[in-house]
PDB file of C-alpha atoms in Angstrom:
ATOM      1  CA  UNK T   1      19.381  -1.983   7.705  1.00 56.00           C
ATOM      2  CA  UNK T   2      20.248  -5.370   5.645  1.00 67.00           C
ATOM      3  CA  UNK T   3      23.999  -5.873   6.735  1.00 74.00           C
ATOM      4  CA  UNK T   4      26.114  -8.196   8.569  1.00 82.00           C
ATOM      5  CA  UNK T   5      25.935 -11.854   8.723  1.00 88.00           C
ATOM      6  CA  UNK T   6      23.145 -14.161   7.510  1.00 90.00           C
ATOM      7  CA  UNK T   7      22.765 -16.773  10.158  1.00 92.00           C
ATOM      8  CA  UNK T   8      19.745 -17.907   9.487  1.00 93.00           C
ATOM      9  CA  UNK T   9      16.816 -17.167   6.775  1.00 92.00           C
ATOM     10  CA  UNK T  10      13.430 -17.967   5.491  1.00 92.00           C
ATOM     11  CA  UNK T  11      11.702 -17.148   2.443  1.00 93.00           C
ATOM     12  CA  UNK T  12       8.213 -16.061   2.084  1.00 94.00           C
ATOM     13  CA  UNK T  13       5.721 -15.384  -0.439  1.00 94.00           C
ATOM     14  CA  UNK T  14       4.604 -11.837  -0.866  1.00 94.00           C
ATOM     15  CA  UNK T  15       0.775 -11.938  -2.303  1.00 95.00           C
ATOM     16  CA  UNK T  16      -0.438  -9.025  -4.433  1.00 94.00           C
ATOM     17  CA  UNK T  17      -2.893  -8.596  -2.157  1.00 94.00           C
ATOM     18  CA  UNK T  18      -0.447  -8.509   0.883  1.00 96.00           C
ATOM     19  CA  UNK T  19       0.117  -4.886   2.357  1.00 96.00           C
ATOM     20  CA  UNK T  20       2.070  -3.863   5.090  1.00 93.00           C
ATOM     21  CA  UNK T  21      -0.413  -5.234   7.624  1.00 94.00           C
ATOM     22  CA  UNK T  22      -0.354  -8.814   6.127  1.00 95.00           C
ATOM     23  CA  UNK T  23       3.021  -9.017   6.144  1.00 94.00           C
ATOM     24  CA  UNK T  24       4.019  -7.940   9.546  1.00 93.00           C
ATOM     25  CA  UNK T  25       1.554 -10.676  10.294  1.00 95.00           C
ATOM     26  CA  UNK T  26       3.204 -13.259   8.341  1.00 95.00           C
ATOM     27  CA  UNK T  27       6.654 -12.129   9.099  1.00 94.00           C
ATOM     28  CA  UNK T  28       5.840 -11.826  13.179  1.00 95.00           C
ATOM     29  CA  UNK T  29       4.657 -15.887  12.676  1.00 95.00           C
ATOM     30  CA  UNK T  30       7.871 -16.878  10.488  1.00 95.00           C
ATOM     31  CA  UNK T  31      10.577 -15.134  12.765  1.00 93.00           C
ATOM     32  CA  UNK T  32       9.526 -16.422  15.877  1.00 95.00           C
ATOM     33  CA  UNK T  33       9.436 -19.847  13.812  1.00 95.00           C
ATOM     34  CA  UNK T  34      12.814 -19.191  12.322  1.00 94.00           C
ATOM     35  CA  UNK T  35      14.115 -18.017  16.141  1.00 93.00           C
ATOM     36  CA  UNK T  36      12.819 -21.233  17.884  1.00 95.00           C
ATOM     37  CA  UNK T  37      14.728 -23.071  14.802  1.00 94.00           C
ATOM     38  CA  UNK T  38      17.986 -21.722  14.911  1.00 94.00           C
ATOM     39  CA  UNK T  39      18.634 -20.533  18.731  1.00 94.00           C
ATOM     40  CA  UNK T  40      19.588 -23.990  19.441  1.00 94.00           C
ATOM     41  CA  UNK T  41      22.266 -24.415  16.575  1.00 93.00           C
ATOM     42  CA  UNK T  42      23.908 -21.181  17.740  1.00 91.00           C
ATOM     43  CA  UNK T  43      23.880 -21.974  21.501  1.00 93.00           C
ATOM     44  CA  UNK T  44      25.362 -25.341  20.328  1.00 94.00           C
ATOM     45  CA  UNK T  45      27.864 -23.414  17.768  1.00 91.00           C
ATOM     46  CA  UNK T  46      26.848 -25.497  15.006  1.00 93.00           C
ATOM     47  CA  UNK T  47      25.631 -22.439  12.805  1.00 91.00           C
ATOM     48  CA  UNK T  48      27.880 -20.764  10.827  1.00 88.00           C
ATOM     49  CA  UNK T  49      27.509 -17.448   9.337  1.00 91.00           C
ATOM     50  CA  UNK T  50      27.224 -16.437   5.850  1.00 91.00           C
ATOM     51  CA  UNK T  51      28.942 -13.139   4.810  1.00 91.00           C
ATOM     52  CA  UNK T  52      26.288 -10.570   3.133  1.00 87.00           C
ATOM     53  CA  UNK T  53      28.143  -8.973   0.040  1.00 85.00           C
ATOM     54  CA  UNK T  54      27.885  -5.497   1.671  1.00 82.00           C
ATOM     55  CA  UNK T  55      27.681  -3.499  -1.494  1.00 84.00           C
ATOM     56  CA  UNK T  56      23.812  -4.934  -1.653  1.00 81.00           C
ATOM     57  CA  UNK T  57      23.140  -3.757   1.679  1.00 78.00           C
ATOM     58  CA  UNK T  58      20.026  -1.146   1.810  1.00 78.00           C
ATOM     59  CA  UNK T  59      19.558   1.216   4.158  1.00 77.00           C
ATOM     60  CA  UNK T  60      15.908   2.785   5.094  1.00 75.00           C
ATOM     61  CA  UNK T  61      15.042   6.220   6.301  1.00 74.00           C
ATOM     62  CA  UNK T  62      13.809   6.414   9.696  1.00 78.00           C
ATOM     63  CA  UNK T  63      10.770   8.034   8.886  1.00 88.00           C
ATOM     64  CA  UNK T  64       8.577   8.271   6.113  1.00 91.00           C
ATOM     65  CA  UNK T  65       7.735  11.723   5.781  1.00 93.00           C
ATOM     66  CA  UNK T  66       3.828  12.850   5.128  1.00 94.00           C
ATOM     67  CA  UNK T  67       4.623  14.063   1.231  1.00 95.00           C
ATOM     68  CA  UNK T  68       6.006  10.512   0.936  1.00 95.00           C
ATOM     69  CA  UNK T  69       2.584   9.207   1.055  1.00 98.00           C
ATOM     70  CA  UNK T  70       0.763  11.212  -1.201  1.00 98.00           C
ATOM     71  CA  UNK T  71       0.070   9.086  -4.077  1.00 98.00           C
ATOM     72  CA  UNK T  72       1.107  10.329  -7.551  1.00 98.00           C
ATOM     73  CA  UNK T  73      -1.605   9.720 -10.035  1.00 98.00           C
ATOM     74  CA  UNK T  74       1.016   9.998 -12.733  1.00 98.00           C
ATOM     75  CA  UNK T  75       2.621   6.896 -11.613  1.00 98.00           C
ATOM     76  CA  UNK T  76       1.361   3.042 -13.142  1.00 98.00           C
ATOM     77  CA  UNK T  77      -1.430   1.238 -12.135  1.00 98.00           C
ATOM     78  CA  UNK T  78       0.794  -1.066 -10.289  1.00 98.00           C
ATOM     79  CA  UNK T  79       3.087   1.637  -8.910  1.00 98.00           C
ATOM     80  CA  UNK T  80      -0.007   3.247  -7.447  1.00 98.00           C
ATOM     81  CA  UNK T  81      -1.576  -0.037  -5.873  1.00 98.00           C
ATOM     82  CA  UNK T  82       1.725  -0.906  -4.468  1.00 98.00           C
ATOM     83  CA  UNK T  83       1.956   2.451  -2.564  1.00 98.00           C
ATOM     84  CA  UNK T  84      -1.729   1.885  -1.211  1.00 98.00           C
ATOM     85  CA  UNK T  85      -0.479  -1.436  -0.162  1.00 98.00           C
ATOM     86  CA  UNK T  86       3.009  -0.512   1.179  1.00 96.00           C
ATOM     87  CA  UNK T  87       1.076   2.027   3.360  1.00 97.00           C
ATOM     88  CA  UNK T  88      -1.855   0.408   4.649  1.00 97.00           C
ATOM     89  CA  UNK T  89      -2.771   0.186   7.722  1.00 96.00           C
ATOM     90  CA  UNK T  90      -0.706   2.837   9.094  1.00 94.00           C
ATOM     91  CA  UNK T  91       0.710   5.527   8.186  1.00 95.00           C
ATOM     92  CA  UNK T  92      -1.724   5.089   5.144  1.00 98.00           C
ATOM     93  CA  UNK T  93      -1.696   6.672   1.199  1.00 98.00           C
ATOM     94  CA  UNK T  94      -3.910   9.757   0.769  1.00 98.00           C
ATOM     95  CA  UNK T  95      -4.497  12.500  -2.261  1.00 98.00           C
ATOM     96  CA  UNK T  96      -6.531  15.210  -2.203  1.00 98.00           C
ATOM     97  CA  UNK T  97     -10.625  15.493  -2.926  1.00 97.00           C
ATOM     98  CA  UNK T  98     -11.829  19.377  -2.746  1.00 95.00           C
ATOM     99  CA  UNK T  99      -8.662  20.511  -1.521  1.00 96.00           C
ATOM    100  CA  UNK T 100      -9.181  18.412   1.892  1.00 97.00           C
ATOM    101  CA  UNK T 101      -7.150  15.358   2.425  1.00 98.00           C
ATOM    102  CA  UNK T 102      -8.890  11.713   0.964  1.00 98.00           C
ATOM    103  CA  UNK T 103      -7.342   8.866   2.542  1.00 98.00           C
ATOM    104  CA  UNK T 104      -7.246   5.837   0.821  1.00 98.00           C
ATOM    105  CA  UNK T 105      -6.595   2.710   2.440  1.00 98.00           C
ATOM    106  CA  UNK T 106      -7.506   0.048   0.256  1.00 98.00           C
ATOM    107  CA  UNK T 107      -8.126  -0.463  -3.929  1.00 98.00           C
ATOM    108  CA  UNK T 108      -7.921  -3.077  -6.709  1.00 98.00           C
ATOM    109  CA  UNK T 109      -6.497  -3.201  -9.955  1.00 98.00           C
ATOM    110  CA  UNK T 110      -8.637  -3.645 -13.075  1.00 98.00           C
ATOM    111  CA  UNK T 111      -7.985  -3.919 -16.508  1.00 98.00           C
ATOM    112  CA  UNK T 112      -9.816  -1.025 -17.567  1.00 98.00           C
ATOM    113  CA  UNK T 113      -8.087   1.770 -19.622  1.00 98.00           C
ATOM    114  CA  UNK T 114      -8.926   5.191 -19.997  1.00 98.00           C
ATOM    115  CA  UNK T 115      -7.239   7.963 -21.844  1.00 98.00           C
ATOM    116  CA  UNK T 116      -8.118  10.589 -19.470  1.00 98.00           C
ATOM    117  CA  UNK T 117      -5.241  12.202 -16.989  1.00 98.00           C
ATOM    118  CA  UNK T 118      -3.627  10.774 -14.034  1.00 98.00           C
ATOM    119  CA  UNK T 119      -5.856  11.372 -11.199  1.00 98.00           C
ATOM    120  CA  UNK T 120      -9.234  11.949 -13.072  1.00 98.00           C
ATOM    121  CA  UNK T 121     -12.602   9.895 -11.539  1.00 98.00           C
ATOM    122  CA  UNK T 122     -13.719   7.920 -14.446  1.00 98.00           C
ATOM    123  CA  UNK T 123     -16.034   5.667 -12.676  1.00 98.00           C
ATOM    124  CA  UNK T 124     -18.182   5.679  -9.619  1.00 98.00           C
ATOM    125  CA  UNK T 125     -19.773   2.620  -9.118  1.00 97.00           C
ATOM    126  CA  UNK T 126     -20.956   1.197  -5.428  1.00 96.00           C
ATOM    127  CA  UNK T 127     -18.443  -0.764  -5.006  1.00 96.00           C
ATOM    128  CA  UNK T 128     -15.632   1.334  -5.640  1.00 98.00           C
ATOM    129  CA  UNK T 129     -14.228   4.609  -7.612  1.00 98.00           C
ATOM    130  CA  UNK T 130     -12.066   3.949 -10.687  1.00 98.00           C
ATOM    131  CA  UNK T 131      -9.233   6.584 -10.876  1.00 98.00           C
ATOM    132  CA  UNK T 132      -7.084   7.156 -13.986  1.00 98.00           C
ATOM    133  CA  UNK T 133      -3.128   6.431 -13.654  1.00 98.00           C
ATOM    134  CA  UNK T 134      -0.473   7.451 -15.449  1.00 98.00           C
ATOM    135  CA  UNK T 135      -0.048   4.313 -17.886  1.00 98.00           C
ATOM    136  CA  UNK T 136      -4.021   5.178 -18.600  1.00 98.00           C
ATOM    137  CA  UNK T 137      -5.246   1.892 -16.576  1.00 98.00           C
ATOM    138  CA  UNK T 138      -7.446   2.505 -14.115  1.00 98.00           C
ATOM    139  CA  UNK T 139      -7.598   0.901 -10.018  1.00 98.00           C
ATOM    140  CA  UNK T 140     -10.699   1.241  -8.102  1.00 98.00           C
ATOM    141  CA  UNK T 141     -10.884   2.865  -4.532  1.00 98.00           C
ATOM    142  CA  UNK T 142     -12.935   0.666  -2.489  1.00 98.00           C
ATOM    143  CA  UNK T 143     -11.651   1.588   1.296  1.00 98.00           C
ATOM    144  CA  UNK T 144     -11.757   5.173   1.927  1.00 98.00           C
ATOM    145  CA  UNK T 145     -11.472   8.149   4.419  1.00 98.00           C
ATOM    146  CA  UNK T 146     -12.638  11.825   3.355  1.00 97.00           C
ATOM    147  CA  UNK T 147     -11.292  14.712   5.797  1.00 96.00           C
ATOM    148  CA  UNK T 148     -13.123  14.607   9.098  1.00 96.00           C
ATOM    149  CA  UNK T 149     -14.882  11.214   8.751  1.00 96.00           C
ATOM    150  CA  UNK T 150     -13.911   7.603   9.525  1.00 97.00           C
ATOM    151  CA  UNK T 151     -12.560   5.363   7.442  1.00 98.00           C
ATOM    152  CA  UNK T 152     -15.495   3.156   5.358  1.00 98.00           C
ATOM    153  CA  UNK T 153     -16.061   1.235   2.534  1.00 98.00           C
ATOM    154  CA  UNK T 154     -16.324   3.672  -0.777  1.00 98.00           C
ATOM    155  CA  UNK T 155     -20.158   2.637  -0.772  1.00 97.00           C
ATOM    156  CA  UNK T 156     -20.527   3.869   2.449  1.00 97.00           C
ATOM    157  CA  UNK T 157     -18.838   7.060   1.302  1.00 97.00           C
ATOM    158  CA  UNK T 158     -21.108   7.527  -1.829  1.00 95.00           C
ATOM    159  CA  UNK T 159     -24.424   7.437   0.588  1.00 94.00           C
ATOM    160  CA  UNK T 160     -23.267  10.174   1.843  1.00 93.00           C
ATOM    161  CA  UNK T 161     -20.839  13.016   1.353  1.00 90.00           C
ATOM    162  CA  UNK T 162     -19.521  11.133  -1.861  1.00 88.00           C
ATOM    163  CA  UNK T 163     -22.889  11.620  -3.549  1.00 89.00           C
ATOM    164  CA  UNK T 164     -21.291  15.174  -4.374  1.00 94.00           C
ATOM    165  CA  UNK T 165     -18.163  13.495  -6.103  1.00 96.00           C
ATOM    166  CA  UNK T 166     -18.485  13.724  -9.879  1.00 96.00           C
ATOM    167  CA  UNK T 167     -16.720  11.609 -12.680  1.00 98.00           C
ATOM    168  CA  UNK T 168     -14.476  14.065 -14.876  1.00 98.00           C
ATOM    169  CA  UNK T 169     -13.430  15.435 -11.482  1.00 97.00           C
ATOM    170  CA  UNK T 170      -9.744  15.283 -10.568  1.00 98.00           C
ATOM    171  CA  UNK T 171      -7.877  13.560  -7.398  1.00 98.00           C
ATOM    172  CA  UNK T 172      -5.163  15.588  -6.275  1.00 97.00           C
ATOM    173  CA  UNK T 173      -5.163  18.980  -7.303  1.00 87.00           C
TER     174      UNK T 173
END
């Protein structure tokens, strides 16, 4: 996927709140930028090319597969956000709540620890539910979507069907 040629590039800051959304916004913005920039030069034959060292090419699959997105509890805090982020807004990160599918498309890191296991609820507060990882800090859940329901903000969730969630219970399983 990221071989051949550099002819022209642009770096751009990736924000820990970014997610795959923001930055297909950002990116869309910069390349046409970066296009309009360099088109000329290359029409004109005034760019040259850089040679890639090919051994630091990656490659992607072509799909990410659905057990792909299943977030592993035992991973860190940061591993965990990261995989919220890196799937959000589409195909999107889920676990499991009852046995049914529990979407999750957005959380936040805190700097709460917990020794209880990866995937246990620990907190339910309004504004989110705080979820033990594997390096025992905990990230809060605050855009949801239980099986058969939209997606909504975790306080919307708790007014209703989350009401029956219970802290001790585990994510997952």
């Amino acid at each position: 996927m990221d071989a051949g040629d550099v002819i022209s590039q642009h770096e751009i800051v990736i924000d820990d709140k970014d997610d795959v959304g923001t930055l297909h916004d950002k990116l869309s913005v910069v390349g046409s930028d970066l296009l309009i920039d360099t088109l000329p030069g290359i029409f004109s034959g005034e760019i040259r090319a850089t040679a890639q060292n090919e051994e630091l090419a990656t490659f992607a699959p072509p799909n990410i597969k659905r057990e792909q997105e299943k977030i592993d509890w035992s991973q860190s805090q940061q591993v965990v956000y990261n995989h919220i982020r890196g799937l959000h807004p589409w195909p999107v990160a889920f676990t499991t709540w009852q046995g049914k599918v529990f979407k999750v498309y957005k959380a936040i890191k805190t700097n709460k620890q917990s020794s209880a296991s990866p995937g246990t609820v620990v907190e339910i507060e309004e504004e989110g539910l705080s979820v033990a990882t594997g390096d025992k800090i905990l990230i809060k859940l605050t855009v949801v979507q239980p099986a058969g329901k939209k997606k909504m903000l975790f306080s919307d969730f708790l007014r209703g069907i989350g009401s029956k969630m219970k802290v001790g219970e585990r994510l997952g399983e």
